[in-house]
Amino acid sequence: MVQPPFPGVRRLNIQKTRMLWSRDVNVKFGKLLSNIELTSDSVVARFDDGSSEIGNVLVGADGGSSWIRRWMLGDGAASTVLPYTFLNFPVRYTAEQALKMDKMMHPIVDVGVHPKSMYVGIFLLDKPHLDKPETWIFYLLATWPRDDQADTSENMNMVDELRRRMDGWAEPYKSAVEWIPSDVRAKVVPFKIWAPKTDWDNHGGRVTLAGDAAHSMTFHRGQGANNAVCDSERFVRAMLKVKSGDMTLAEAVAEYDQDVITRGKQEVEVSRVQTEAFHDYDNFLNSPIMKHGIKPISEDSSGKAS
Ligand SMILES: Cc1cc2nc3c(=O)[nH]c(=O)nc-3n(C[C@H](O)[C@H](O)[C@H](O)COP(=O)(O)OP(=O)(O)OC[C@H]3O[C@@H](n4cnc5c(N)ncnc54)[C@H](O)[C@@H]3O)c2cc1C
């Protein structure tokens, strides 16, 4: 009926990408940030093991429940929980099933909507050994409107609930759920978003945010990591302006913040609208993903899509 645009899509395995991009970067793992101190011209990050780091700018890229966002904005940093049940878990099938699934599904992702208000997505995450289909890792995602009376306690295996909801689904969704091994378990994950409402105080350019900490959106339009990568590029661009003397640190970070806040606000809202549309079958064809695909909607000041 429609062919939504999916320009330049790349599949990134997050673990492999992290390994690749951290090459030659001095990453210190296992540290929990627990305090931030500002001096007149620098910022100190203090960690719970007693260690600290000092620098010119601290970028809070600590995810959707960002501690740094809370330090900057207090109660204004609290996420909103959307009224959907959300499951996501990896799964391996038998060799025979994995081969069949690989043939049935799109090479990156298959996304299905059901008139009974439900979304199911199947991703093929990785083929660690090409010749051993039993090692291939698939990933299932499902959302449906939350029923506040339903049992979603810690002990509840939500895979059973998902199986119960699969009546009437076509392939590959039907088999993707039917073939889940009986020992696979999944819990409900709170479905949270956060969008910047106003400018934040970046303390003269010494503290800012990036990625999910700055704009945490639903996954239904696949824009979270995309925007996080864009933030990184914009941040580096800002730092180059400081290095070349074109801008002061305060000016460059203010310009960076403006872009992150404007783009973040817009994408969090578009993704939220897309989430609603995935659970509103009659209106699905009018939804952002059917019009724009997963093309970024925001444009920068030069008019170029980001
Ligand atoms: C199911 C699902 C599907 C998705 N699909 C897509 C997709 O198709 N396309 C897309 O673009 N995006 C997608 N996303 C979104 C994407 O995963 C996120 O936007 C991206 O991971 C955000 O990266 P980040 O580095 O900002 O945050 P995170 O990946 O959350 O990383 C934050 C890091 O900060 C660390 N941290 C937290 N608190 C502290 C602290 N106090 N001290 C020290 N460290 C701390 C955490 O341990 C973590 O390592 C999806 C998300 C989900 C959940």
mmCIF file of C-alpha atoms and ligand atoms in Angstrom:
data_model
loop_
_atom_site.group_PDB
_atom_site.id
_atom_site.type_symbol
_atom_site.label_atom_id
_atom_site.label_comp_id
_atom_site.label_asym_id
_atom_site.label_seq_id
_atom_site.Cartn_x
_atom_site.Cartn_y
_atom_site.Cartn_z
ATOM 1 C CA MET A 1 0.000 0.000 0.000
ATOM 2 C CA VAL A 2 2.853 2.367 0.778
ATOM 3 C CA GLN A 3 6.598 2.109 0.568
ATOM 4 C CA PRO A 4 7.924 4.167 3.481
ATOM 5 C CA PRO A 5 11.408 5.643 3.076
ATOM 6 C CA PHE A 6 14.240 3.880 4.922
ATOM 7 C CA PRO A 7 17.292 5.823 3.710
ATOM 8 C CA GLY A 8 20.803 4.707 4.609
ATOM 9 C CA VAL A 9 19.727 2.213 7.255
ATOM 10 C CA ARG A 10 22.596 0.390 8.956
ATOM 11 C CA ARG A 11 22.229 -2.438 11.427
ATOM 12 C CA LEU A 12 24.565 -1.988 14.404
ATOM 13 C CA ASN A 13 25.236 -4.730 16.900
ATOM 14 C CA ILE A 14 25.648 -2.633 20.023
ATOM 15 C CA GLN A 15 28.327 -4.798 21.646
ATOM 16 C CA LYS A 16 30.465 -4.989 18.511
ATOM 17 C CA THR A 17 29.968 -1.266 17.831
ATOM 18 C CA ARG A 18 31.077 -0.390 21.361
ATOM 19 C CA MET A 19 34.203 -2.549 20.967
ATOM 20 C CA LEU A 20 35.036 -0.922 17.642
ATOM 21 C CA TRP A 21 34.397 2.669 18.674
ATOM 22 C CA SER A 22 36.214 2.369 22.001
ATOM 23 C CA ARG A 23 39.478 1.437 20.288
ATOM 24 C CA ASP A 24 42.198 3.934 21.357
ATOM 25 C CA VAL A 25 39.788 5.605 23.808
ATOM 26 C CA ASN A 26 40.740 5.427 27.488
ATOM 27 C CA VAL A 27 37.486 3.923 28.798
ATOM 28 C CA LYS A 28 37.348 3.232 32.526
ATOM 29 C CA PHE A 29 34.595 0.710 33.073
ATOM 30 C CA GLY A 30 32.682 -0.068 36.239
ATOM 31 C CA LYS A 31 32.543 3.467 37.659
ATOM 32 C CA LEU A 32 29.361 4.956 39.060
ATOM 33 C CA LEU A 33 29.122 8.729 38.958
ATOM 34 C CA SER A 34 27.877 9.971 42.313
ATOM 35 C CA ASN A 35 28.710 13.688 42.457
ATOM 36 C CA ILE A 36 29.618 16.674 40.308
ATOM 37 C CA GLU A 37 31.549 19.707 41.480
ATOM 38 C CA LEU A 38 31.985 22.927 39.565
ATOM 39 C CA THR A 39 35.021 25.135 39.947
ATOM 40 C CA SER A 40 35.436 28.536 38.291
ATOM 41 C CA ASP A 41 36.738 27.067 35.029
ATOM 42 C CA SER A 42 36.410 23.294 35.253
ATOM 43 C CA VAL A 43 34.180 20.438 36.365
ATOM 44 C CA VAL A 44 34.989 17.467 38.578
ATOM 45 C CA ALA A 45 33.184 14.133 38.262
ATOM 46 C CA ARG A 46 33.312 12.052 41.448
ATOM 47 C CA PHE A 47 32.724 8.306 41.406
ATOM 48 C CA ASP A 48 31.494 5.972 44.106
ATOM 49 C CA ASP A 49 34.899 4.222 44.355
ATOM 50 C CA GLY A 50 36.435 7.499 45.574
ATOM 51 C CA SER A 51 38.120 8.329 42.258
ATOM 52 C CA SER A 52 37.497 11.510 40.267
ATOM 53 C CA GLU A 53 38.145 13.098 36.886
ATOM 54 C CA ILE A 54 38.576 16.780 36.090
ATOM 55 C CA GLY A 55 37.901 18.462 32.758
ATOM 56 C CA ASN A 56 36.392 21.430 30.929
ATOM 57 C CA VAL A 57 33.034 19.878 30.016
ATOM 58 C CA LEU A 58 31.107 16.939 31.436
ATOM 59 C CA VAL A 59 28.692 15.278 28.995
ATOM 60 C CA GLY A 60 25.941 13.304 30.688
ATOM 61 C CA ALA A 61 25.430 10.335 28.387
ATOM 62 C CA ASP A 62 24.197 8.074 31.176
ATOM 63 C CA GLY A 63 21.023 6.823 29.544
ATOM 64 C CA GLY A 64 17.265 7.288 29.912
ATOM 65 C CA SER A 65 17.296 7.453 33.743
ATOM 66 C CA SER A 66 20.276 9.821 33.745
ATOM 67 C CA TRP A 67 21.705 10.748 37.138
ATOM 68 C CA ILE A 68 23.333 13.821 35.563
ATOM 69 C CA ARG A 69 19.976 14.975 34.196
ATOM 70 C CA ARG A 70 18.579 14.748 37.730
ATOM 71 C CA TRP A 71 21.566 16.731 39.052
ATOM 72 C CA MET A 72 20.857 19.428 36.454
ATOM 73 C CA LEU A 73 17.057 19.527 36.538
ATOM 74 C CA GLY A 74 15.854 17.957 39.794
ATOM 75 C CA ASP A 75 12.208 16.873 39.560
ATOM 76 C CA GLY A 76 12.094 18.163 35.979
ATOM 77 C CA ALA A 77 14.270 15.176 35.023
ATOM 78 C CA ALA A 78 11.617 12.597 35.951
ATOM 79 C CA SER A 79 10.566 10.314 33.087
ATOM 80 C CA THR A 80 6.979 9.744 31.998
ATOM 81 C CA VAL A 81 5.776 6.137 32.019
ATOM 82 C CA LEU A 82 3.591 5.372 29.000
ATOM 83 C CA PRO A 83 0.562 3.098 29.448
ATOM 84 C CA TYR A 84 1.901 0.116 27.499
ATOM 85 C CA THR A 85 3.190 -3.296 28.456
ATOM 86 C CA PHE A 86 6.660 -3.686 26.962
ATOM 87 C CA LEU A 87 8.680 -6.870 26.528
ATOM 88 C CA ASN A 88 12.021 -7.341 24.818
ATOM 89 C CA PHE A 89 14.290 -10.357 24.950
ATOM 90 C CA PRO A 90 16.832 -12.277 22.827
ATOM 91 C CA VAL A 91 16.091 -15.775 21.619
ATOM 92 C CA ARG A 92 17.943 -18.619 19.883
ATOM 93 C CA TYR A 93 16.049 -21.251 17.917
ATOM 94 C CA THR A 94 17.048 -24.752 16.814
ATOM 95 C CA ALA A 95 19.239 -24.799 13.692
ATOM 96 C CA GLU A 96 16.297 -25.823 11.515
ATOM 97 C CA GLN A 97 13.982 -23.134 12.937
ATOM 98 C CA ALA A 98 16.679 -20.433 12.675
ATOM 99 C CA LEU A 99 17.224 -21.207 8.995
ATOM 100 C CA LYS A 100 13.481 -21.068 8.334
ATOM 101 C CA MET A 101 13.131 -17.792 10.257
ATOM 102 C CA ASP A 102 16.066 -16.266 8.391
ATOM 103 C CA LYS A 103 14.359 -17.103 5.082
ATOM 104 C CA MET A 104 10.940 -15.860 6.209
ATOM 105 C CA MET A 105 11.973 -12.537 7.660
ATOM 106 C CA HIS A 106 13.382 -9.263 6.358
ATOM 107 C CA PRO A 107 17.204 -9.177 6.744
ATOM 108 C CA ILE A 108 17.034 -6.454 9.409
ATOM 109 C CA VAL A 109 13.642 -6.289 11.054
ATOM 110 C CA ASP A 110 10.035 -7.357 10.642
ATOM 111 C CA VAL A 111 7.408 -5.294 12.373
ATOM 112 C CA GLY A 112 3.801 -6.374 12.706
ATOM 113 C CA VAL A 113 0.640 -4.687 13.938
ATOM 114 C CA HIS A 114 -2.535 -6.465 14.900
ATOM 115 C CA PRO A 115 -6.089 -5.059 14.879
ATOM 116 C CA LYS A 116 -6.328 -6.121 18.525
ATOM 117 C CA SER A 117 -3.923 -3.337 19.392
ATOM 118 C CA MET A 118 -0.575 -5.043 19.555
ATOM 119 C CA TYR A 119 2.916 -4.575 18.106
ATOM 120 C CA VAL A 120 5.470 -7.336 17.549
ATOM 121 C CA GLY A 121 8.956 -6.779 16.139
ATOM 122 C CA ILE A 122 11.504 -9.452 15.205
ATOM 123 C CA PHE A 123 15.145 -8.522 14.762
ATOM 124 C CA LEU A 124 18.000 -10.710 13.601
ATOM 125 C CA LEU A 125 20.733 -9.400 15.905
ATOM 126 C CA ASP A 126 23.746 -11.480 15.086
ATOM 127 C CA LYS A 127 25.087 -14.606 13.431
ATOM 128 C CA PRO A 128 28.143 -15.354 15.614
ATOM 129 C CA HIS A 129 28.867 -18.528 13.569
ATOM 130 C CA LEU A 130 27.474 -18.403 10.055
ATOM 131 C CA ASP A 131 27.545 -22.192 9.702
ATOM 132 C CA LYS A 132 25.821 -22.816 13.072
ATOM 133 C CA PRO A 133 22.265 -21.414 12.844
ATOM 134 C CA GLU A 134 21.594 -22.563 16.408
ATOM 135 C CA THR A 135 23.943 -19.735 17.546
ATOM 136 C CA TRP A 136 22.096 -16.994 15.661
ATOM 137 C CA ILE A 137 20.549 -14.430 17.943
ATOM 138 C CA PHE A 138 17.064 -13.134 17.238
ATOM 139 C CA TYR A 139 15.372 -10.462 19.303
ATOM 140 C CA LEU A 140 11.680 -10.108 20.002
ATOM 141 C CA LEU A 141 9.886 -6.946 21.005
ATOM 142 C CA ALA A 142 6.220 -6.625 21.862
ATOM 143 C CA THR A 143 3.996 -3.852 23.158
ATOM 144 C CA TRP A 144 0.295 -3.643 23.899
ATOM 145 C CA PRO A 145 -1.884 -1.240 25.931
ATOM 146 C CA ARG A 146 -1.337 -1.871 29.626
ATOM 147 C CA ASP A 147 -4.074 -3.590 31.550
ATOM 148 C CA ASP A 148 -3.684 -2.324 35.103
ATOM 149 C CA GLN A 149 -5.583 -5.359 36.451
ATOM 150 C CA ALA A 150 -3.195 -7.848 34.789
ATOM 151 C CA ASP A 151 -0.456 -9.549 36.769
ATOM 152 C CA THR A 152 2.886 -8.107 35.676
ATOM 153 C CA SER A 153 4.771 -8.918 38.874
ATOM 154 C CA GLU A 154 8.446 -9.909 38.942
ATOM 155 C CA ASN A 155 7.583 -13.640 39.038
ATOM 156 C CA MET A 156 5.326 -13.545 36.025
ATOM 157 C CA ASN A 157 6.955 -14.912 32.858
ATOM 158 C CA MET A 158 5.652 -12.520 30.234
ATOM 159 C CA VAL A 159 6.604 -14.923 27.422
ATOM 160 C CA ASP A 160 3.530 -16.980 28.485
ATOM 161 C CA GLU A 161 1.388 -13.841 28.235
ATOM 162 C CA LEU A 162 2.827 -13.099 24.781
ATOM 163 C CA ARG A 163 2.022 -16.653 23.622
ATOM 164 C CA ARG A 164 -1.560 -16.182 24.802
ATOM 165 C CA ARG A 165 -1.889 -13.071 22.644
ATOM 166 C CA MET A 166 -0.677 -14.559 19.369
ATOM 167 C CA ASP A 167 -4.021 -15.753 17.971
ATOM 168 C CA GLY A 168 -4.514 -14.606 14.399
ATOM 169 C CA TRP A 169 -0.926 -13.516 13.738
ATOM 170 C CA ALA A 170 0.641 -14.333 10.351
ATOM 171 C CA GLU A 171 4.199 -15.487 9.651
ATOM 172 C CA PRO A 172 6.921 -14.829 10.612
ATOM 173 C CA TYR A 173 5.442 -13.547 13.913
ATOM 174 C CA LYS A 174 3.424 -16.707 14.546
ATOM 175 C CA SER A 175 6.425 -19.058 14.420
ATOM 176 C CA ALA A 176 8.780 -16.514 16.019
ATOM 177 C CA VAL A 177 6.710 -16.738 19.212
ATOM 178 C CA GLU A 178 5.632 -20.407 18.897
ATOM 179 C CA TRP A 179 9.288 -21.540 18.635
ATOM 180 C CA ILE A 180 10.557 -19.618 21.691
ATOM 181 C CA PRO A 181 12.242 -22.330 23.829
ATOM 182 C CA SER A 182 10.279 -23.125 26.985
ATOM 183 C CA ASP A 183 13.078 -21.938 29.312
ATOM 184 C CA VAL A 184 13.101 -18.353 27.934
ATOM 185 C CA ARG A 185 11.768 -15.854 30.450
ATOM 186 C CA ALA A 186 10.954 -12.135 30.124
ATOM 187 C CA LYS A 187 9.862 -9.435 32.531
ATOM 188 C CA VAL A 188 7.823 -6.336 31.869
ATOM 189 C CA VAL A 189 10.006 -3.265 31.458
ATOM 190 C CA PRO A 190 8.558 0.166 32.360
ATOM 191 C CA PHE A 191 8.000 2.048 29.129
ATOM 192 C CA LYS A 192 9.519 5.460 29.846
ATOM 193 C CA ILE A 193 10.218 8.594 27.860
ATOM 194 C CA TRP A 194 11.713 11.977 28.666
ATOM 195 C CA ALA A 195 11.848 15.093 26.528
ATOM 196 C CA PRO A 196 13.543 18.388 27.346
ATOM 197 C CA LYS A 197 10.850 20.958 28.134
ATOM 198 C CA THR A 198 12.974 24.071 28.423
ATOM 199 C CA ASP A 199 16.620 24.973 28.122
ATOM 200 C CA TRP A 200 18.792 23.540 30.878
ATOM 201 C CA ASP A 201 21.468 25.423 32.785
ATOM 202 C CA ASN A 202 24.781 24.216 31.334
ATOM 203 C CA HIS A 203 26.776 26.173 33.937
ATOM 204 C CA GLY A 204 28.722 28.244 31.434
ATOM 205 C CA GLY A 205 29.175 25.278 29.096
ATOM 206 C CA ARG A 206 30.633 22.970 31.744
ATOM 207 C CA VAL A 207 27.803 20.365 31.942
ATOM 208 C CA THR A 208 25.533 19.121 29.188
ATOM 209 C CA LEU A 209 23.614 16.024 28.090
ATOM 210 C CA ALA A 210 23.646 13.660 25.106
ATOM 211 C CA GLY A 211 21.846 10.549 23.881
ATOM 212 C CA ASP A 212 18.994 9.046 25.903
ATOM 213 C CA ALA A 213 19.913 11.266 28.863
ATOM 214 C CA ALA A 214 18.967 14.285 26.714
ATOM 215 C CA HIS A 215 15.985 12.764 24.886
ATOM 216 C CA SER A 216 14.737 9.304 25.670
ATOM 217 C CA MET A 217 12.170 8.159 23.130
ATOM 218 C CA THR A 218 10.164 5.029 22.429
ATOM 219 C CA PHE A 219 11.864 2.586 20.062
ATOM 220 C CA HIS A 220 8.931 2.423 17.627
ATOM 221 C CA ARG A 221 10.589 4.689 15.057
ATOM 222 C CA GLY A 222 14.142 3.509 15.770
ATOM 223 C CA GLN A 223 15.552 7.003 16.330
ATOM 224 C CA GLY A 224 17.216 6.844 19.783
ATOM 225 C CA ALA A 225 20.718 5.702 18.856
ATOM 226 C CA ASN A 226 20.438 7.606 15.593
ATOM 227 C CA ASN A 227 19.994 10.850 17.535
ATOM 228 C CA ALA A 228 22.680 9.864 20.043
ATOM 229 C CA VAL A 229 25.170 9.521 17.164
ATOM 230 C CA CYS A 230 24.022 12.890 15.808
ATOM 231 C CA ASP A 231 24.579 14.472 19.266
ATOM 232 C CA SER A 232 28.146 13.137 19.302
ATOM 233 C CA GLU A 233 28.896 14.603 15.904
ATOM 234 C CA ARG A 234 27.427 17.979 16.922
ATOM 235 C CA PHE A 235 29.374 17.960 20.184
ATOM 236 C CA VAL A 236 32.672 17.316 18.398
ATOM 237 C CA ARG A 237 31.802 20.103 15.959
ATOM 238 C CA ALA A 238 31.194 22.455 18.921
ATOM 239 C CA MET A 239 34.514 21.536 20.541
ATOM 240 C CA LEU A 240 36.362 22.186 17.272
ATOM 241 C CA LYS A 241 34.908 25.705 17.230
ATOM 242 C CA VAL A 242 36.283 26.249 20.738
ATOM 243 C CA LYS A 243 39.655 24.822 19.759
ATOM 244 C CA SER A 244 39.927 27.075 16.724
ATOM 245 C CA GLY A 245 38.969 30.143 18.801
ATOM 246 C CA ASP A 246 35.762 30.798 16.811
ATOM 247 C CA MET A 247 33.622 30.454 19.945
ATOM 248 C CA THR A 248 34.016 30.405 23.698
ATOM 249 C CA LEU A 249 33.129 27.164 25.479
ATOM 250 C CA ALA A 250 29.924 28.773 26.804
ATOM 251 C CA GLU A 251 28.850 29.846 23.293
ATOM 252 C CA ALA A 252 29.677 26.512 21.655
ATOM 253 C CA VAL A 253 27.880 24.414 24.285
ATOM 254 C CA ALA A 254 24.873 26.780 24.190
ATOM 255 C CA GLU A 255 24.641 26.238 20.421
ATOM 256 C CA TYR A 256 25.021 22.468 20.879
ATOM 257 C CA ASP A 257 22.328 22.453 23.601
ATOM 258 C CA GLN A 258 19.909 24.380 21.401
ATOM 259 C CA ASP A 259 20.149 21.749 18.676
ATOM 260 C CA VAL A 260 19.902 18.770 21.076
ATOM 261 C CA ILE A 261 16.896 20.279 22.868
ATOM 262 C CA THR A 262 14.985 21.240 19.704
ATOM 263 C CA ARG A 263 15.694 17.956 17.926
ATOM 264 C CA GLY A 264 15.126 15.917 21.091
ATOM 265 C CA LYS A 265 11.742 17.484 21.853
ATOM 266 C CA GLN A 266 10.559 16.821 18.311
ATOM 267 C CA GLU A 267 11.789 13.236 18.032
ATOM 268 C CA VAL A 268 10.478 12.182 21.440
ATOM 269 C CA GLU A 269 7.036 13.463 20.443
ATOM 270 C CA VAL A 270 7.058 11.938 16.941
ATOM 271 C CA SER A 271 8.122 8.587 18.403
ATOM 272 C CA ARG A 272 5.364 8.802 21.024
ATOM 273 C CA VAL A 273 2.793 9.458 18.279
ATOM 274 C CA GLN A 274 4.205 6.453 16.395
ATOM 275 C CA THR A 275 3.837 4.299 19.508
ATOM 276 C CA GLU A 276 0.172 5.259 19.752
ATOM 277 C CA ALA A 277 -0.306 4.542 16.042
ATOM 278 C CA PHE A 278 1.136 1.021 16.379
ATOM 279 C CA HIS A 279 -1.750 0.343 18.763
ATOM 280 C CA ASP A 280 -4.422 2.073 16.685
ATOM 281 C CA TYR A 281 -4.822 -0.167 13.658
ATOM 282 C CA ASP A 282 -7.416 1.997 11.891
ATOM 283 C CA ASN A 283 -5.101 5.000 11.847
ATOM 284 C CA PHE A 284 -1.830 3.196 11.287
ATOM 285 C CA LEU A 285 -1.521 4.235 7.643
ATOM 286 C CA ASN A 286 -1.489 7.905 8.702
ATOM 287 C CA SER A 287 1.300 7.401 11.219
ATOM 288 C CA PRO A 288 4.774 9.049 11.020
ATOM 289 C CA ILE A 289 6.516 5.813 10.058
ATOM 290 C CA MET A 290 4.236 5.290 7.053
ATOM 291 C CA LYS A 291 4.899 8.849 5.869
ATOM 292 C CA HIS A 292 8.521 9.360 6.831
ATOM 293 C CA GLY A 293 9.765 5.795 7.411
ATOM 294 C CA ILE A 294 12.698 6.025 9.777
ATOM 295 C CA LYS A 295 14.068 9.099 8.053
ATOM 296 C CA PRO A 296 15.030 11.678 10.694
ATOM 297 C CA ILE A 297 12.406 14.423 10.766
ATOM 298 C CA SER A 298 14.553 17.148 12.302
ATOM 299 C CA GLU A 299 16.577 19.442 10.148
ATOM 300 C CA ASP A 300 19.507 21.555 11.242
ATOM 301 C CA SER A 301 19.787 25.273 10.619
ATOM 302 C CA SER A 302 21.302 24.671 7.155
ATOM 303 C CA GLY A 303 18.122 22.827 6.190
ATOM 304 C CA LYS A 304 19.970 19.503 5.945
ATOM 305 C CA ALA A 305 18.240 16.437 7.454
ATOM 306 C CA SER A 306 20.206 15.313 10.492
HETATM 307 C C1 LIG B 1 14.138 -2.375 22.400
HETATM 308 C C2 LIG B 1 14.874 -1.203 21.847
HETATM 309 C C3 LIG B 1 15.068 -1.065 20.470
HETATM 310 C C4 LIG B 1 15.747 0.036 19.948
HETATM 311 N N1 LIG B 1 15.923 0.145 18.605
HETATM 312 C C5 LIG B 1 16.566 1.219 18.092
HETATM 313 C C6 LIG B 1 16.782 1.344 16.691
HETATM 314 O O1 LIG B 1 16.362 0.503 15.895
HETATM 315 N N2 LIG B 1 17.430 2.450 16.242
HETATM 316 C C7 LIG B 1 17.896 3.421 17.078
HETATM 317 O O2 LIG B 1 18.476 4.414 16.600
HETATM 318 N N3 LIG B 1 17.709 3.317 18.416
HETATM 319 C C8 LIG B 1 17.072 2.250 18.942
HETATM 320 N N4 LIG B 1 16.912 2.125 20.307
HETATM 321 C C9 LIG B 1 17.398 3.189 21.196
HETATM 322 C C10 LIG B 1 18.890 3.049 21.556
HETATM 323 O O3 LIG B 1 19.171 1.781 22.096
HETATM 324 C C11 LIG B 1 19.233 4.133 22.560
HETATM 325 O O4 LIG B 1 18.772 5.370 22.100
HETATM 326 C C12 LIG B 1 20.756 4.221 22.773
HETATM 327 O O5 LIG B 1 21.234 3.031 23.318
HETATM 328 C C13 LIG B 1 21.092 5.383 23.687
HETATM 329 O O6 LIG B 1 22.464 5.391 23.923
HETATM 330 P P1 LIG B 1 23.053 6.161 25.166
HETATM 331 O O7 LIG B 1 24.536 5.925 25.094
HETATM 332 O O8 LIG B 1 22.538 7.536 25.211
HETATM 333 O O9 LIG B 1 22.454 5.441 26.462
HETATM 334 P P2 LIG B 1 22.666 3.952 26.991
HETATM 335 O O10 LIG B 1 22.891 3.005 25.847
HETATM 336 O O11 LIG B 1 21.531 3.695 27.913
HETATM 337 O O12 LIG B 1 24.027 4.012 27.813
HETATM 338 C C14 LIG B 1 24.108 4.720 29.044
HETATM 339 C C15 LIG B 1 25.305 4.188 29.812
HETATM 340 O O13 LIG B 1 25.499 4.986 30.996
HETATM 341 C C16 LIG B 1 25.804 4.122 32.100
HETATM 342 N N5 LIG B 1 25.407 4.805 33.350
HETATM 343 C C17 LIG B 1 24.155 5.076 33.799
HETATM 344 N N6 LIG B 1 24.201 5.737 34.980
HETATM 345 C C18 LIG B 1 25.513 5.901 35.288
HETATM 346 C C19 LIG B 1 26.214 6.492 36.380
HETATM 347 N N7 LIG B 1 25.602 7.114 37.410
HETATM 348 N N8 LIG B 1 27.579 6.437 36.369
HETATM 349 C C20 LIG B 1 28.250 5.845 35.342
HETATM 350 N N9 LIG B 1 27.631 5.272 34.277
HETATM 351 C C21 LIG B 1 26.296 5.290 34.258
HETATM 352 C C22 LIG B 1 24.989 2.875 31.810
HETATM 353 O O14 LIG B 1 25.532 1.771 32.493
HETATM 354 C C23 LIG B 1 25.138 2.742 30.281
HETATM 355 O O15 LIG B 1 26.299 2.027 29.935
HETATM 356 C C24 LIG B 1 16.235 1.029 20.837
HETATM 357 C C25 LIG B 1 16.038 0.896 22.219
HETATM 358 C C26 LIG B 1 15.361 -0.206 22.723
HETATM 359 C C27 LIG B 1 15.148 -0.333 24.210
#
